[in-house]
Each structure stands twice: as structure tokens, then as C-alpha cells.
Coordinates of C-alpha atoms and ligand atoms in Angstrom, one line a residue:
X1 CA -60.3 -123.3 -29.1
X2 CA -63.3 -125.7 -29.1
X3 CA -63.1 -128.7 -26.8
X4 CA -62.9 -131.3 -29.6
X5 CA -60.2 -129.4 -31.4
X6 CA -58.3 -129.0 -28.1
X7 CA -58.5 -132.8 -27.4
X8 CA -57.3 -133.5 -31.0
X9 CA -54.5 -130.9 -30.6
X10 CA -53.3 -132.4 -27.3
X11 CA -53.4 -136.0 -28.8
X12 CA -51.3 -135.1 -31.8
X13 CA -48.8 -133.1 -29.7
X14 CA -48.7 -135.8 -27.1
X15 CA -47.9 -138.5 -29.7
X16 CA -45.3 -136.3 -31.3
X17 CA -43.6 -135.6 -28.0
X18 CA -43.3 -139.3 -27.2
X19 CA -41.5 -139.8 -30.5
X20 CA -39.2 -136.7 -30.0
X21 CA -37.9 -136.0 -26.5
X22 CA -35.5 -133.3 -27.5
X23 CA -37.7 -130.8 -29.2
X24 CA -36.8 -127.5 -27.6
X25 CA -33.3 -126.1 -27.5
X26 CA -31.6 -122.8 -26.5
X27 CA -33.7 -122.8 -23.4
X28 CA -31.5 -120.1 -21.7
X29 CA -32.4 -117.7 -24.5
X30 CA -36.1 -117.9 -23.6
X31 CA -38.4 -116.9 -20.8
X32 CA -38.7 -119.8 -18.4
X33 CA -40.6 -120.5 -15.2
X34 CA -38.1 -121.8 -12.6
X35 CA -38.9 -124.9 -10.5
X36 CA -35.7 -124.4 -8.5
X37 CA -36.0 -124.3 -4.8
X38 CA -36.8 -126.9 -2.0
X39 CA -38.2 -130.2 -3.3
X40 CA -39.6 -132.9 -1.0
X41 CA -37.6 -136.1 -1.0
X42 CA -37.8 -139.7 -0.1
X43 CA -34.5 -141.6 0.3
X44 CA -34.8 -145.1 -1.1
X45 CA -31.6 -147.0 -0.9
X46 CA -33.0 -150.3 -2.2
X47 CA -35.2 -148.8 -4.9
X48 CA -38.3 -150.1 -3.2
X49 CA -40.5 -147.2 -4.5
X50 CA -40.0 -148.1 -8.2
X51 CA -42.2 -151.2 -8.3
X52 CA -45.8 -151.8 -7.5
X53 CA -45.2 -152.7 -3.9
X54 CA -44.6 -149.1 -2.8
X55 CA -45.1 -147.0 -5.9
X56 CA -43.8 -143.7 -4.8
X57 CA -44.5 -142.2 -8.2
X58 CA -48.3 -142.7 -7.6
X59 CA -48.0 -140.4 -4.6
X60 CA -51.0 -142.1 -2.9
X61 CA -52.8 -140.8 0.2
X62 CA -54.8 -142.8 2.8
X63 CA -58.5 -142.5 2.2
X64 CA -60.0 -144.4 5.1
X65 CA -59.2 -145.2 8.7
X66 CA -57.6 -148.6 7.9
X67 CA -55.7 -147.2 4.9
X68 CA -52.0 -146.2 5.1
X69 CA -49.0 -146.0 3.0
X70 CA -45.5 -146.6 4.2
X71 CA -44.2 -143.7 2.2
X72 CA -45.2 -140.1 1.7
X73 CA -43.6 -136.8 0.5
X74 CA -43.6 -134.2 3.3
X75 CA -42.1 -130.7 3.8
X76 CA -40.3 -132.2 6.8
X77 CA -37.7 -133.7 4.4
X78 CA -36.5 -131.6 1.5
X79 CA -33.4 -131.0 -0.6
X80 CA -32.4 -127.9 -2.5
X81 CA -32.6 -128.0 -6.3
X82 CA -30.3 -127.4 -8.0
X83 CA -27.9 -129.1 -5.7
X84 CA -26.1 -132.4 -5.1
X85 CA -27.6 -134.4 -2.3
X86 CA -24.2 -135.4 -0.9
X87 CA -23.4 -131.9 0.5
X88 CA -26.8 -131.3 1.9
X89 CA -27.3 -134.0 4.4
X90 CA -24.5 -135.8 6.3
X91 CA -26.1 -139.2 5.9
X92 CA -26.0 -138.7 2.1
X93 CA -22.3 -137.8 1.9
X94 CA -21.3 -141.1 0.3
X95 CA -24.8 -142.1 -0.9
X96 CA -25.0 -143.9 -4.2
X97 CA -28.6 -145.1 -4.9
X98 CA -32.1 -143.7 -5.3
X99 CA -33.7 -140.5 -4.1
X100 CA -37.3 -139.5 -5.1
X101 CA -37.9 -135.8 -5.6
X102 CA -41.3 -134.1 -5.7
X103 CA -42.3 -130.5 -6.5
X104 CA -45.8 -129.0 -6.8
X105 CA -46.5 -125.9 -8.8
X106 CA -49.5 -124.1 -10.3
X107 CA -49.7 -123.4 -14.0
X108 CA -53.1 -123.6 -15.8
X109 CA -53.2 -125.1 -19.3
X110 CA -53.6 -122.4 -21.9
X111 CA -55.3 -123.1 -25.2
X112 CA -52.8 -123.2 -28.1
X113 CA -49.8 -123.4 -25.8
X114 CA -47.2 -126.2 -25.6
X115 CA -45.4 -126.9 -22.4
X116 CA -42.0 -128.5 -21.7
X117 CA -40.2 -129.5 -18.5
X118 CA -36.5 -128.9 -18.8
X119 CA -33.6 -130.3 -16.6
X120 CA -30.1 -128.9 -16.9
X121 CA -28.7 -132.2 -15.6
X122 CA -29.6 -135.0 -13.2
X123 CA -26.9 -137.4 -12.1
X124 CA -27.0 -140.2 -13.3
X125 CA -30.2 -141.8 -14.4
X126 CA -33.8 -140.6 -13.8
X127 CA -37.5 -141.3 -14.5
X128 CA -39.8 -138.3 -14.7
X129 CA -43.4 -138.5 -13.7
X130 CA -45.7 -135.5 -14.5
X131 CA -49.0 -135.6 -12.6
X132 CA -48.2 -139.3 -11.8
X133 CA -47.6 -140.3 -15.4
X134 CA -44.2 -141.3 -16.7
X135 CA -43.2 -138.8 -19.3
X136 CA -39.6 -140.0 -19.9
X137 CA -36.3 -141.3 -18.6
X138 CA -32.8 -140.0 -19.1
X139 CA -29.3 -141.5 -18.7
X140 CA -26.2 -139.4 -18.3
X141 CA -25.4 -137.0 -15.5
X142 CA -24.1 -133.9 -17.3
X143 CA -26.3 -132.9 -20.2
X144 CA -29.7 -131.3 -20.4
X145 CA -33.0 -133.0 -21.5
X146 CA -36.6 -132.1 -21.6
X147 CA -40.0 -133.6 -22.0
X148 CA -43.2 -132.2 -23.5
X149 CA -46.1 -132.2 -21.1
X150 CA -48.7 -130.4 -23.2
X151 CA -52.1 -131.9 -22.5
X152 CA -50.9 -133.2 -19.1
X153 CA -51.2 -129.9 -17.2
X154 CA -53.8 -129.4 -14.5
X155 CA -54.2 -126.2 -12.4
X156 CA -51.9 -127.6 -9.8
X157 CA -49.2 -130.0 -11.1
X158 CA -46.8 -132.4 -9.5
X159 CA -43.4 -133.5 -10.8
X160 CA -41.9 -136.6 -9.2
X161 CA -38.5 -137.9 -10.2
X162 CA -36.6 -141.0 -9.4
X163 CA -32.9 -140.2 -9.4
X164 CA -30.3 -142.9 -9.1
X165 CA -26.5 -142.4 -9.1
X166 CA -25.4 -146.0 -8.7
X167 CA -22.2 -146.8 -10.6
X168 CA -22.5 -149.5 -13.3
X169 CA -19.8 -151.0 -15.6
X170 CA -21.7 -149.8 -18.7
X171 CA -22.2 -146.3 -17.4
X172 CA -20.3 -143.3 -18.8
X173 CA -18.3 -142.7 -16.6
X174 CA -18.1 -146.3 -15.4
X175 CA -17.2 -147.8 -12.0
X176 CA -14.2 -145.7 -10.9
X177 CA -13.5 -142.0 -11.5
X178 CA -11.5 -139.5 -9.6
X179 CA -14.2 -137.0 -8.6
X180 CA -17.1 -137.0 -6.2
X181 CA -20.1 -138.9 -7.5
X182 CA -22.5 -136.1 -6.6
X183 CA -26.1 -137.4 -7.0
X184 CA -29.3 -135.5 -7.5
X185 CA -30.9 -132.8 -9.6
X186 CA -27.7 -130.9 -9.9
X187 CA -28.8 -128.1 -12.4
X188 CA -31.7 -125.8 -13.1
X189 CA -35.2 -127.1 -13.6
X190 CA -37.7 -125.0 -15.5
X191 CA -41.0 -125.0 -17.4
X192 CA -41.2 -123.4 -20.8
X193 CA -44.3 -122.4 -22.6
X194 CA -44.3 -122.0 -26.4
X195 CA -46.9 -121.4 -29.1
X196 CA -48.0 -124.3 -31.1
X197 CA -45.4 -123.5 -33.8
X198 CA -42.2 -122.4 -32.2
X199 CA -38.5 -121.9 -32.9
X200 CA -37.1 -125.3 -31.8
X201 CA -33.4 -124.7 -32.4
X202 CA -30.9 -122.6 -34.4
X203 CA -27.3 -122.5 -35.2
X204 CA -25.8 -119.1 -35.9
X205 CA -22.1 -118.5 -36.3
X206 CA -19.4 -117.5 -38.8
X207 CA -19.2 -119.7 -41.9
X208 CA -16.2 -122.0 -41.5
X209 CA -13.0 -119.9 -41.8
X210 CA -14.9 -116.9 -43.2
X211 CA -15.0 -113.6 -41.3
X212 CA -17.6 -111.9 -43.5
X213 CA -20.4 -114.5 -43.7
X214 CA -22.8 -115.4 -40.8
X215 CA -24.3 -118.8 -41.6
X216 CA -26.4 -121.5 -40.1
X217 CA -30.0 -122.5 -39.8
X218 CA -33.2 -122.1 -37.9
X219 CA -35.5 -125.1 -37.2
X220 CA -39.2 -124.7 -36.4
X221 CA -41.5 -127.2 -34.7
X222 CA -45.2 -127.5 -35.0
X223 CA -47.8 -128.2 -37.6
X224 CA -47.6 -126.3 -40.8
X225 CA -44.0 -125.2 -40.6
X226 CA -43.4 -125.3 -44.3
X227 CA -43.0 -121.9 -46.0
X228 CA -43.0 -119.9 -42.7
X229 CA -41.2 -116.6 -42.9
X230 CA -38.6 -116.1 -40.3
X231 CA -36.5 -113.0 -39.5
X232 CA -33.0 -112.7 -38.0
X233 CA -32.0 -109.3 -36.6
X234 CA -28.6 -108.3 -35.3
X235 CA -29.3 -104.6 -34.7
X236 CA -25.7 -103.6 -33.9
X237 CA -24.7 -105.0 -37.4
X238 CA -27.8 -103.5 -39.1
X239 CA -28.7 -107.1 -40.1
X240 CA -32.3 -107.8 -40.9
X241 CA -32.4 -111.1 -42.7
X242 CA -35.5 -112.8 -44.0
X243 CA -35.7 -116.5 -44.9
X244 CA -38.5 -119.1 -45.5
X245 CA -38.6 -122.6 -44.0
X246 CA -38.5 -125.6 -46.2
X247 CA -40.6 -128.8 -46.1
X248 CA -38.9 -129.9 -42.9
X249 CA -39.4 -126.6 -41.1
X250 CA -35.8 -125.6 -41.6
X251 CA -34.5 -122.3 -43.0
X252 CA -30.9 -122.0 -44.0
X253 CA -29.2 -118.7 -43.4
X254 CA -26.3 -116.9 -45.2
X255 CA -25.8 -113.3 -44.1
X256 CA -23.0 -111.2 -45.6
X257 CA -21.8 -109.3 -42.6
X258 CA -18.4 -108.5 -41.0
X259 CA -18.9 -108.6 -37.2
X260 CA -16.1 -107.5 -34.8
X261 CA -14.5 -110.9 -34.1
X262 CA -14.7 -112.4 -30.6
X263 CA -11.4 -113.1 -28.8
X264 CA -10.1 -113.2 -25.3
X265 CA -8.8 -109.6 -25.8
X266 CA -12.2 -108.4 -27.0
X267 CA -15.0 -110.8 -26.1
X268 CA -17.6 -109.0 -28.3
X269 CA -21.1 -110.5 -28.2
X270 CA -24.1 -109.4 -30.3
X271 CA -27.7 -109.4 -29.5
X272 CA -29.4 -111.8 -32.0
X273 CA -33.2 -111.8 -32.3
X274 CA -34.9 -114.6 -34.2
X275 CA -38.6 -114.0 -35.0
X276 CA -41.4 -116.3 -36.3
X277 CA -44.9 -114.9 -36.6
X278 CA -45.8 -116.8 -33.3
X279 CA -42.5 -116.8 -31.4
X280 CA -39.3 -114.8 -30.7
X281 CA -36.0 -115.8 -29.2
X282 CA -33.2 -113.5 -28.0
X283 CA -29.6 -114.7 -27.7
X284 CA -26.1 -113.2 -27.2
X285 CA -23.7 -114.6 -29.8
X286 CA -20.1 -114.0 -30.5
X287 CA -18.4 -114.6 -33.9
X288 CA -14.9 -116.1 -34.3
X289 CA -13.0 -118.7 -36.3
X290 CA -10.9 -121.5 -35.0
X291 CA -8.7 -123.8 -37.1
X292 CA -5.5 -125.8 -37.1
X293 CA -2.6 -125.3 -39.6
X294 CA 0.2 -127.8 -39.1
X295 CA 1.1 -127.5 -35.4
X296 CA -0.5 -124.1 -35.0
X297 CA -3.9 -123.3 -33.5
X298 CA -5.3 -120.2 -35.2
X299 CA -8.0 -118.0 -33.6
X300 CA -9.3 -115.6 -36.2
X301 CA -6.4 -116.5 -38.4
X302 CA -3.7 -115.7 -35.8
X303 CA -1.6 -118.3 -33.9
X304 CA -2.6 -118.6 -30.3
X305 CA -1.1 -120.2 -27.3
X306 CA -3.7 -121.7 -24.9
X307 CA -2.9 -120.6 -21.4
X308 CA -5.2 -123.0 -19.7
X309 CA -6.3 -124.6 -16.5
X310 CA -8.4 -127.6 -15.7
X311 CA -11.6 -127.0 -13.7
X312 CA -14.0 -129.4 -12.0
X313 CA -17.6 -128.3 -11.6
X314 CA -17.2 -127.8 -7.9
X315 CA -17.1 -125.0 -5.3
X316 CA -14.3 -126.3 -3.1
X317 CA -15.0 -123.9 -0.1
X318 CA -18.5 -125.4 0.2
X319 CA -17.6 -128.9 -0.9
X320 CA -20.4 -129.1 -3.4
X321 CA -21.2 -129.2 -7.1
X322 CA -21.2 -125.8 -8.8
X323 CA -24.3 -124.9 -10.7
X324 CA -25.1 -121.2 -10.7
X325 CA -23.9 -118.1 -12.6
X326 CA -22.3 -116.8 -9.4
X327 CA -20.3 -120.1 -9.1
X328 CA -19.3 -119.8 -12.7
X329 CA -18.1 -116.2 -12.2
X330 CA -16.0 -117.3 -9.2
X331 CA -14.3 -120.2 -11.0
X332 CA -13.6 -118.3 -14.2
X333 CA -12.4 -115.2 -12.4
X334 CA -9.9 -117.4 -10.7
X335 CA -8.8 -118.7 -14.1
X336 CA -8.4 -115.1 -15.3
X337 CA -6.4 -114.1 -12.3
X338 CA -4.0 -117.0 -13.0
X339 CA -3.5 -115.4 -16.5
X340 CA -5.6 -117.9 -18.5
X341 CA -7.2 -117.4 -21.9
X342 CA -8.4 -121.0 -21.9
X343 CA -10.1 -123.5 -19.6
X344 CA -10.6 -127.3 -19.9
X345 CA -13.9 -128.1 -18.4
X346 CA -13.0 -131.6 -17.1
X347 CA -14.2 -134.3 -17.4
X348 CA -17.8 -133.8 -18.4
X349 CA -20.0 -131.1 -19.8
X350 CA -20.4 -128.4 -17.2
X351 CA -23.5 -126.3 -16.6
X352 CA -24.6 -123.8 -19.2
X353 CA -23.9 -120.8 -17.0
X354 CA -20.2 -121.4 -17.1
X355 CA -20.2 -121.6 -20.9
X356 CA -22.1 -118.3 -21.2
X357 CA -19.9 -116.6 -18.6
X358 CA -16.9 -117.8 -20.6
X359 CA -18.4 -116.2 -23.7
X360 CA -18.7 -112.9 -21.8
X361 CA -15.2 -113.0 -20.2
X362 CA -13.4 -114.1 -23.3
X363 CA -12.2 -117.5 -22.2
X364 CA -11.8 -120.2 -24.8
X365 CA -13.1 -123.6 -23.7
X366 CA -12.5 -127.3 -24.1
X367 CA -15.7 -129.3 -23.3
X368 CA -15.7 -133.0 -22.8
X369 CA -17.9 -136.1 -22.5
X370 CA -17.2 -138.3 -19.4
X371 CA -15.4 -141.2 -21.2
X372 CA -12.9 -141.4 -18.4
X373 CA -10.6 -144.5 -18.2
X374 CA -12.1 -148.0 -17.9
X375 CA -15.0 -147.5 -20.3
X376 CA -16.6 -150.7 -21.6
X377 CA -15.6 -150.1 -25.2
X378 CA -16.2 -153.7 -26.3
X379 CA -19.9 -153.2 -25.4
X380 CA -21.8 -151.9 -28.5
X381 CA -24.2 -149.9 -26.3
X382 CA -21.3 -147.5 -25.3
X383 CA -21.1 -145.8 -28.7
X384 CA -24.8 -145.0 -28.6
X385 CA -24.6 -143.6 -25.1
X386 CA -21.5 -141.6 -26.0
X387 CA -23.1 -140.2 -29.2
X388 CA -26.2 -139.2 -27.2
X389 CA -24.0 -137.3 -24.7
X390 CA -22.1 -135.7 -27.5
X391 CA -25.3 -134.7 -29.2
X392 CA -26.8 -133.2 -26.1
X393 CA -23.6 -131.3 -25.3
X394 CA -23.1 -129.9 -28.8
X395 CA -26.8 -129.2 -29.3
X396 CA -26.8 -127.1 -26.1
X397 CA -23.5 -125.2 -26.7
X398 CA -23.2 -124.9 -30.5
X399 CA -23.9 -121.2 -30.4
X400 CA -21.3 -120.5 -27.8
X401 CA -18.2 -119.0 -29.4
X402 CA -16.0 -119.7 -26.3
X403 CA -16.1 -123.4 -27.1
X404 CA -13.3 -124.2 -29.5
X405 CA -12.6 -127.9 -28.7
X406 CA -14.9 -130.9 -28.3
X407 CA -13.2 -133.6 -26.4
X408 CA -14.3 -137.2 -26.7
X409 CA -12.4 -138.9 -23.9
X410 CA -9.8 -138.8 -21.2
X411 CA -7.1 -141.4 -20.7
X412 CA -8.6 -144.4 -22.4
X413 CA -6.3 -147.4 -22.9
X414 CA -5.4 -148.2 -26.5
X415 CA -7.4 -151.1 -28.0
X416 CA -9.2 -151.9 -31.2
X417 CA -12.6 -151.3 -29.6
X418 CA -11.4 -148.0 -28.1
X419 CA -10.1 -146.8 -31.4
X420 CA -13.2 -147.9 -33.3
X421 CA -15.6 -146.2 -30.8
X422 CA -13.8 -142.9 -30.6
X423 CA -13.2 -142.8 -34.3
X424 CA -17.0 -143.2 -34.8
X425 CA -17.6 -140.5 -32.2
X426 CA -15.3 -138.1 -34.0
X427 CA -17.1 -138.8 -37.3
X428 CA -20.3 -138.1 -35.6
X429 CA -19.1 -134.8 -34.1
X430 CA -17.8 -133.6 -37.5
X431 CA -21.2 -134.5 -39.0
X432 CA -23.0 -132.2 -36.5
X433 CA -20.4 -129.5 -36.0
X434 CA -17.7 -129.0 -38.6
X435 CA -16.6 -125.6 -37.3
X436 CA -14.8 -126.6 -34.1
X437 CA -11.8 -128.8 -33.3
X438 CA -11.7 -132.3 -32.0
X439 CA -9.5 -133.5 -29.2
X440 CA -9.0 -136.2 -26.6
X441 CA -6.7 -136.4 -23.7
X442 CA -4.4 -139.4 -24.0
X443 CA -1.8 -140.6 -21.4
X444 CA 0.1 -142.9 -23.6
X445 CA 3.2 -140.8 -24.5
X446 CA 6.1 -143.3 -24.2
X447 CA 8.9 -142.0 -22.1
X448 CA 12.4 -143.5 -22.3
X449 CA 15.5 -141.8 -21.0
X450 CA 15.2 -138.2 -22.1
X451 CA 12.7 -138.8 -24.9
X452 CA 8.9 -138.7 -24.9
X453 CA 7.1 -140.0 -27.9
X454 CA 3.5 -139.4 -28.9
X455 CA 2.4 -142.4 -31.0
X456 CA -1.1 -143.4 -29.8
X457 CA -2.9 -144.1 -33.0
X458 CA -6.0 -142.4 -31.7
X459 CA -4.2 -139.1 -32.6
X460 CA -5.0 -139.8 -36.3
X461 CA -8.6 -138.7 -35.7
X462 CA -7.8 -135.7 -33.6
X463 CA -7.3 -132.1 -34.7
X464 CA -5.4 -131.2 -31.5
X465 CA -3.6 -133.8 -29.3
X466 CA -4.1 -133.6 -25.5
X467 CA -1.5 -135.4 -23.4
X468 CA -1.8 -136.0 -19.7
X469 CA 1.7 -136.6 -18.1
X470 CA 2.7 -136.5 -14.5
X471 CA 6.4 -136.3 -14.8
X472 CA 7.8 -135.5 -11.3
X473 CA 4.7 -137.0 -9.6
X474 CA 3.4 -140.4 -10.7
X475 CA 6.3 -140.8 -13.2
X476 CA 9.8 -140.0 -12.0
X477 CA 12.0 -137.7 -14.3
X478 CA 14.1 -139.9 -16.4
X479 CA 16.3 -137.0 -17.4
X480 CA 16.8 -133.4 -16.5
X481 CA 13.5 -131.6 -17.3
X482 CA 15.3 -129.1 -19.6
X483 CA 16.9 -131.9 -21.5
X484 CA 13.7 -133.8 -22.2
X485 CA 12.9 -134.1 -26.0
X486 CA 9.4 -134.6 -27.2
X487 CA 8.6 -136.3 -30.5
X488 CA 5.3 -136.7 -32.2
X489 CA 4.4 -139.0 -35.0
X490 CA 1.7 -136.5 -36.0
X491 CA 2.1 -133.0 -37.4
X492 CA -0.5 -131.6 -35.0
X493 CA -0.7 -129.1 -32.2
X494 CA -0.2 -130.5 -28.7
X495 CA -1.9 -129.3 -25.5
X496 CA -0.4 -130.6 -22.3
X497 CA -3.8 -131.3 -20.9
X498 CA -2.7 -132.4 -17.4
X499 CA 0.4 -132.2 -15.3
X500 CA 0.9 -131.4 -11.6
X501 CA 1.5 -132.7 -8.1
X502 CA -0.2 -132.7 -4.7
X503 CA 0.4 -130.5 -1.8
X504 CA -1.6 -129.5 1.3
X505 CA -1.9 -125.8 1.7
X506 CA 0.3 -124.5 4.4
X507 CA 2.3 -127.7 4.6
X508 CA 6.0 -127.0 4.0
X509 CA 8.9 -129.3 3.4
X510 CA 11.4 -130.6 0.9
X511 CA 11.1 -129.6 -2.8
X512 CA 12.7 -133.0 -3.7
X513 CA 10.3 -135.5 -2.2
X514 CA 6.8 -136.4 -3.1
X515 CA 5.9 -138.1 0.2
X516 CA 5.1 -135.1 2.4
X517 CA 2.5 -133.2 0.4
X518 CA 4.7 -130.0 0.7
X519 CA 3.8 -126.9 -1.2
X520 CA 7.5 -126.6 -2.2
X521 CA 7.4 -130.0 -4.0
X522 CA 4.3 -129.0 -6.0
X523 CA 6.0 -125.7 -7.0
X524 CA 9.1 -127.6 -8.0
X525 CA 7.2 -129.9 -10.2
X526 CA 5.7 -126.9 -12.0
X527 CA 9.1 -125.3 -12.4
X528 CA 10.5 -128.5 -13.9
X529 CA 7.5 -128.8 -16.2
X530 CA 7.9 -125.3 -17.5
X531 CA 11.6 -126.0 -18.1
X532 CA 10.5 -128.9 -20.3
X533 CA 7.7 -127.0 -22.1
X534 CA 10.2 -124.4 -23.4
X535 CA 11.7 -127.2 -25.6
X536 CA 8.6 -128.6 -27.2
X537 CA 8.2 -126.8 -30.5
X538 CA 4.7 -128.1 -31.3
X539 CA 3.3 -127.3 -27.8
X540 CA 0.3 -124.9 -28.3
X541 CA -1.2 -125.0 -24.8
X542 CA -0.9 -126.0 -21.2
X543 CA -3.5 -127.0 -18.6
X544 CA -2.2 -127.6 -15.1
X545 CA -4.1 -130.2 -13.1
X546 CA -6.0 -128.5 -11.5
X547 CA -7.4 -125.1 -10.4
X548 CA -8.5 -126.1 -6.9
X549 CA -8.3 -129.1 -4.6
X550 CA -11.3 -131.2 -5.3
X551 CA -13.3 -133.9 -3.5
X552 CA -12.7 -137.5 -4.5
X553 CA -13.9 -140.7 -2.7
X554 CA -10.7 -142.4 -3.8
X555 CA -8.2 -140.1 -2.1
X556 CA -7.4 -142.0 1.1
X557 CA -4.3 -140.5 2.6
X558 CA -5.6 -139.9 6.1
X559 CA -3.5 -136.9 7.0
X560 CA -3.0 -134.9 3.8
X561 CA -5.8 -135.9 1.5
X562 CA -8.8 -136.8 3.7
X563 CA -11.0 -137.4 0.6
X564 CA -9.5 -134.6 -1.4
X565 CA -7.3 -134.7 -4.4
X566 CA -4.7 -132.1 -3.4
X567 CA -3.4 -131.1 -6.9
X568 CA -5.0 -127.7 -6.8
X569 CA -3.1 -124.5 -7.4
X570 CA -5.7 -123.3 -4.9
X571 CA -6.5 -125.0 -1.6
X572 CA -10.0 -126.2 -0.8
X573 CA -10.5 -122.8 0.8
X574 CA -9.5 -121.0 -2.4
X575 CA -6.1 -120.0 -1.0
X576 CA -3.1 -119.7 -3.4
X577 CA -0.4 -122.3 -3.0
X578 CA 3.2 -121.7 -4.1
X579 CA 2.6 -123.5 -7.4
X580 CA 0.0 -120.9 -8.3
X581 CA 2.7 -118.2 -8.5
X582 CA 5.0 -120.4 -10.6
X583 CA 2.2 -120.9 -13.2
X584 CA 1.1 -117.3 -13.0
X585 CA 4.5 -116.1 -13.8
X586 CA 4.8 -118.5 -16.8
X587 CA 1.6 -117.2 -18.2
X588 CA 2.5 -113.6 -17.6
X589 CA 5.8 -114.0 -19.5
X590 CA 4.3 -116.0 -22.4
X591 CA 3.0 -113.9 -25.3
X592 CA -0.6 -114.6 -26.2
Ligands
GCB1 C1 -5.5 -138.1 -14.3 C2 -6.9 -137.9 -14.5 C3 -7.6 -137.0 -13.5 C4 -7.1 -137.3 -12.1 C5 -5.6 -137.0 -12.1 C6 -4.9 -137.3 -10.8 O1 -4.7 -138.5 -15.1 O2 -7.2 -137.5 -15.8 O3 -9.0 -137.2 -13.6 O4 -7.7 -136.6 -11.1 O5 -5.0 -137.8 -13.1 O6 -4.9 -136.5 -9.9 O7 -4.4 -138.5 -10.6

């Protein structure tokens, strides 16, 4: 390419990328250059490096004898990426402020190539400087984002990121939450090179409630995307489908085909290849239908009971955030061993590896955005932030058949503002993905004597109702468990999305008393819950709280908790508590 043309190309692309930050999706279906590894860091508790006084992002070096800077990146102080900072250095265990990260890498600019820098997640807010120029900022700790850096590449490049995990009242989640506030670059970082015109995104799944039509769209990005031929191949189904993009670079697809349907019993995935004259993407996609009829949840037209478990994105044995495929395999194999066909990924969108491993293992998923209690619903900015999080989550995972439920919130107190915000969120979700079900976990079932009533008006906008109840733990039984009667004002399926009790592994004592963190007590609460579940006709799933003990800064009991929420069926070392066996037996005896 001639120099003038190259400059013009870079200018147009640069301008375009400033307007559109999310212009490359399905990153894990592409070849990427990993920037994972050790990154140099500067710990900056008072955010001194953000201003002009000590501008860390300029990465300045002394040039003369009298010159010096009171900050510098060095290999002497590094953190592993991906990884939370709290588990990597003792002094960062409770740290909630700014850390600056720096990575240098070589990648020469290539004529006609566009380049993106991708982050799986950074908790919570960050500013990204590429070769000392701000290329973008991102808020939200659990969803991916990327920036185009075409035209900014040199032979050797530096990425500097200011990461801040301070709690703020208008954050999502806000000031208090019951899990560790792991800060840092917590998921994969990579560089992706594409041609000038490339496949920006695609959505390929069964048409709603059809088993013989594969439908969706492919979106191109670049100049001259109109009337571009694209080809979709699914070799195992003998599909070779040609389409042409419209004026917006979009091609709609409608493929008559009857794939073997994905289910927990047969998690069949197909190799799908999308080709444009300049670009090719390979993905593994499964095909299934999910719908609700009255109080039933139907997977591929058949009623299913969701044998679930809640999981935090944490490796308890190492007291750190989970991020890798190996971590995902470990967590989901535990779920399978318990007898689960379903996992609630609490309380935020987990990393993409776990969703892809769930596709492979045949585990249905509930995925959630972190609207957890105490959200500032009266603040109009919240809806925008929530919608961005929903969009980033759904955009990333819309091709993953394991996901059957999008959850918009957990335990939000009823109010006009709450209802207005979550109703608008639900409308937004339906507008971008009409094929999956919508839920939220409420904790507002009214319990009086032997009767529990579900009447939170938020349920009107849900397809499936999630109820968190802690009968036997936070809430004393008001009747014999087997005599409890559940009523719902809504003819909809119910998932008991949380229930449980705490115990310290190896600690034994009375099954009747909460105060001693005894395994026997936790097991008893599970036995009682199961006795109650047997009498709830519209119950279509159960999710114990929780797979494993997890870290939480707010768990202060100095002997039994020590900074851990002890409601795991597994201990912090992954050892099975008595309650595990109670739940395991329930799932074994329950038909699918
Ligand atoms: C809940 C929350 C969950 C907590 C749990 C508990 O209702 O949804 O995030 O960790 O209770 O253990 O109190």
C-alpha cells in the first residue's frame, strides 16, 4: 500500500474505531496473540499517577543527570495476568484502589491489517493507553471489551492500564456485596489482527422453537461491505449456505437443516465455519430450543427439572479468582459429580471458558449481571450501565447453547424505581435475544405460618421466577418443612435459586442449632428443604447456595468463618461436607 493511502486508511479506521468501541466479537473463535503473563505494576493507592503531576501513563524516563521521575515500571514488581491482585501479594489482600499495569510486546504494523486489543474482564474500571495514547476506558468488572489500535502500532508496543476497584454507590455492584472484591486484569488479554473487511459478529442458532431451521445473521465490518458474499458451512450437516450482505454489511441466514439437538444427555456441538473472501472464523455451536409453557420449562420440547448449583468464579483451594479453562473444568466437573444438569453462574457474568466448557459438558446455565442488592435504582445512570453490561454479556455468549437463562438481578428490594429499571432491562434483553428465557432472583416470598407466597410484582416481566429463601438458616421454620405450602400469584416455573446454611468442614455438633457451624446442621437444613420441595408443584429447579465455601470480606465470625462464607457443599479445600451427600441423593433420585 502506498504511504498516502496507508495514512488515509489509518485515519479513517482510527476515526471509526473511536466511534465504535465494540467492533469485534466472537474472539475465542479466532486466532489471537496472547498478552497473558507477567505484567509490570505500580501500586497507586491515591491515584497519583492519573494526573499531570506523576503521569504514569506517559512512562517517562530520565534523560539527563538532574532528571528523575518518582515512578517507573520495572521487572522487579510484577503481577500475573490474568489474575486478581488480592491473591498475589499479601499487601494487596484487601486492596481497593488503583494499580497501573504495563506490558511490552513486539508486533509490526502490516499493511491492510486492522488490530484490536481485547480484555476478557478488568475489575472494575480501567483506562487503556496504547503506546502512551489513551485508546479507551471501560466500566464493569465482568464483561469483555476491546479497542481498535490500527495505526497506533510500532515495532515494539506498550500497553499501560490504570485499573481501579474502588466501591462506589453508583457502581454495579454497589458498596456491599458478599464476595471478594478481586481487583485487576482478571481474564485473558489478547491482540487480534483482522483484514480490513472482516467478520465482526454472527448469531447462529435454531430459529425460535423450531428444530429444523438454523437462523441468524452475520455482520461484516470494513469499507465496502455491501453485497459481499459470505458462506456458512457446517460440514457434518452437509450445510453450505451462501448469502449476500445488505447495505449495512449484514447477511440474514435461514438454513433448513435438522441437527442433532444439544442436551445434557447428548451435548452435541457442530463445527461451524463462516467465510468472507478476506476472513474466516471457526466456531463450535450446539443447537437446542428452550421455552416455557405454564409452569413447565421445556428443553427441546420436553419438560426438564433443573438440577442446579450456584457457583462463584473462584478457585477456593487457592483463594483466587478462577479464569482458565482448567479452572472451569474443575468447577463444572464438581457440579456434574453432584448430579447437576444446570449451574447458576452467580452473581455476574463468568469468564468465557466456563461457558464454552458447559457447552461441551452438557450443563445448562443461568448467567447474571451484578445487580446485587442496594443498587441505586433511582439514579437514571444505572439503567444505562446495566444495559451495557447486558449487551456485553449477551453479545459474547449468544452463540452458546448452554445458556438458557439471562438473569437481570439478585435480591433487589421492591420499589417503583427497581421495577421500572428491571422492566426496561427485560425489554432490552428481549429486543436483542428473543430465544432465551429471562429471570431474576427475588427474596421477597412472604412467609406466614405454613404458607409462602410469591407476589413480588417484578415476576410479571420474568419467564422463570427465581426465589432465594433461607428457611432453617436466616429465617426460622414457621411450620414443619413437609407441611409448608407455596403459592404463587403467577403461572410460571419456579427455581429455588438459593437456599442453604453454613458449616465448617470437619466441625461436628447438633443438627438443631445454627450457632456452631456444624456439618450436621447444614445437612439437616438440606433435608428439610428437600422435604418442602416435594410439595411445590410449580418447582422446576433447585440451586443450593453454594458449591464451595467462598471468600467474602464481610464474613467476620473469627473462629468458623475467618473471611469465608461457609455455605459450601464443599469446603475451601474442595472436601465434601455432609450436606453434599444429601443434595447428591436428591438429584440421583429425581428424574431428569
Ligand atoms: C444471599 C445472596 C448471596 C449471599 C447469600 C448468603 O441471599 O444472594 O450472594 O452470599 O445470601 O450467604 O447470605
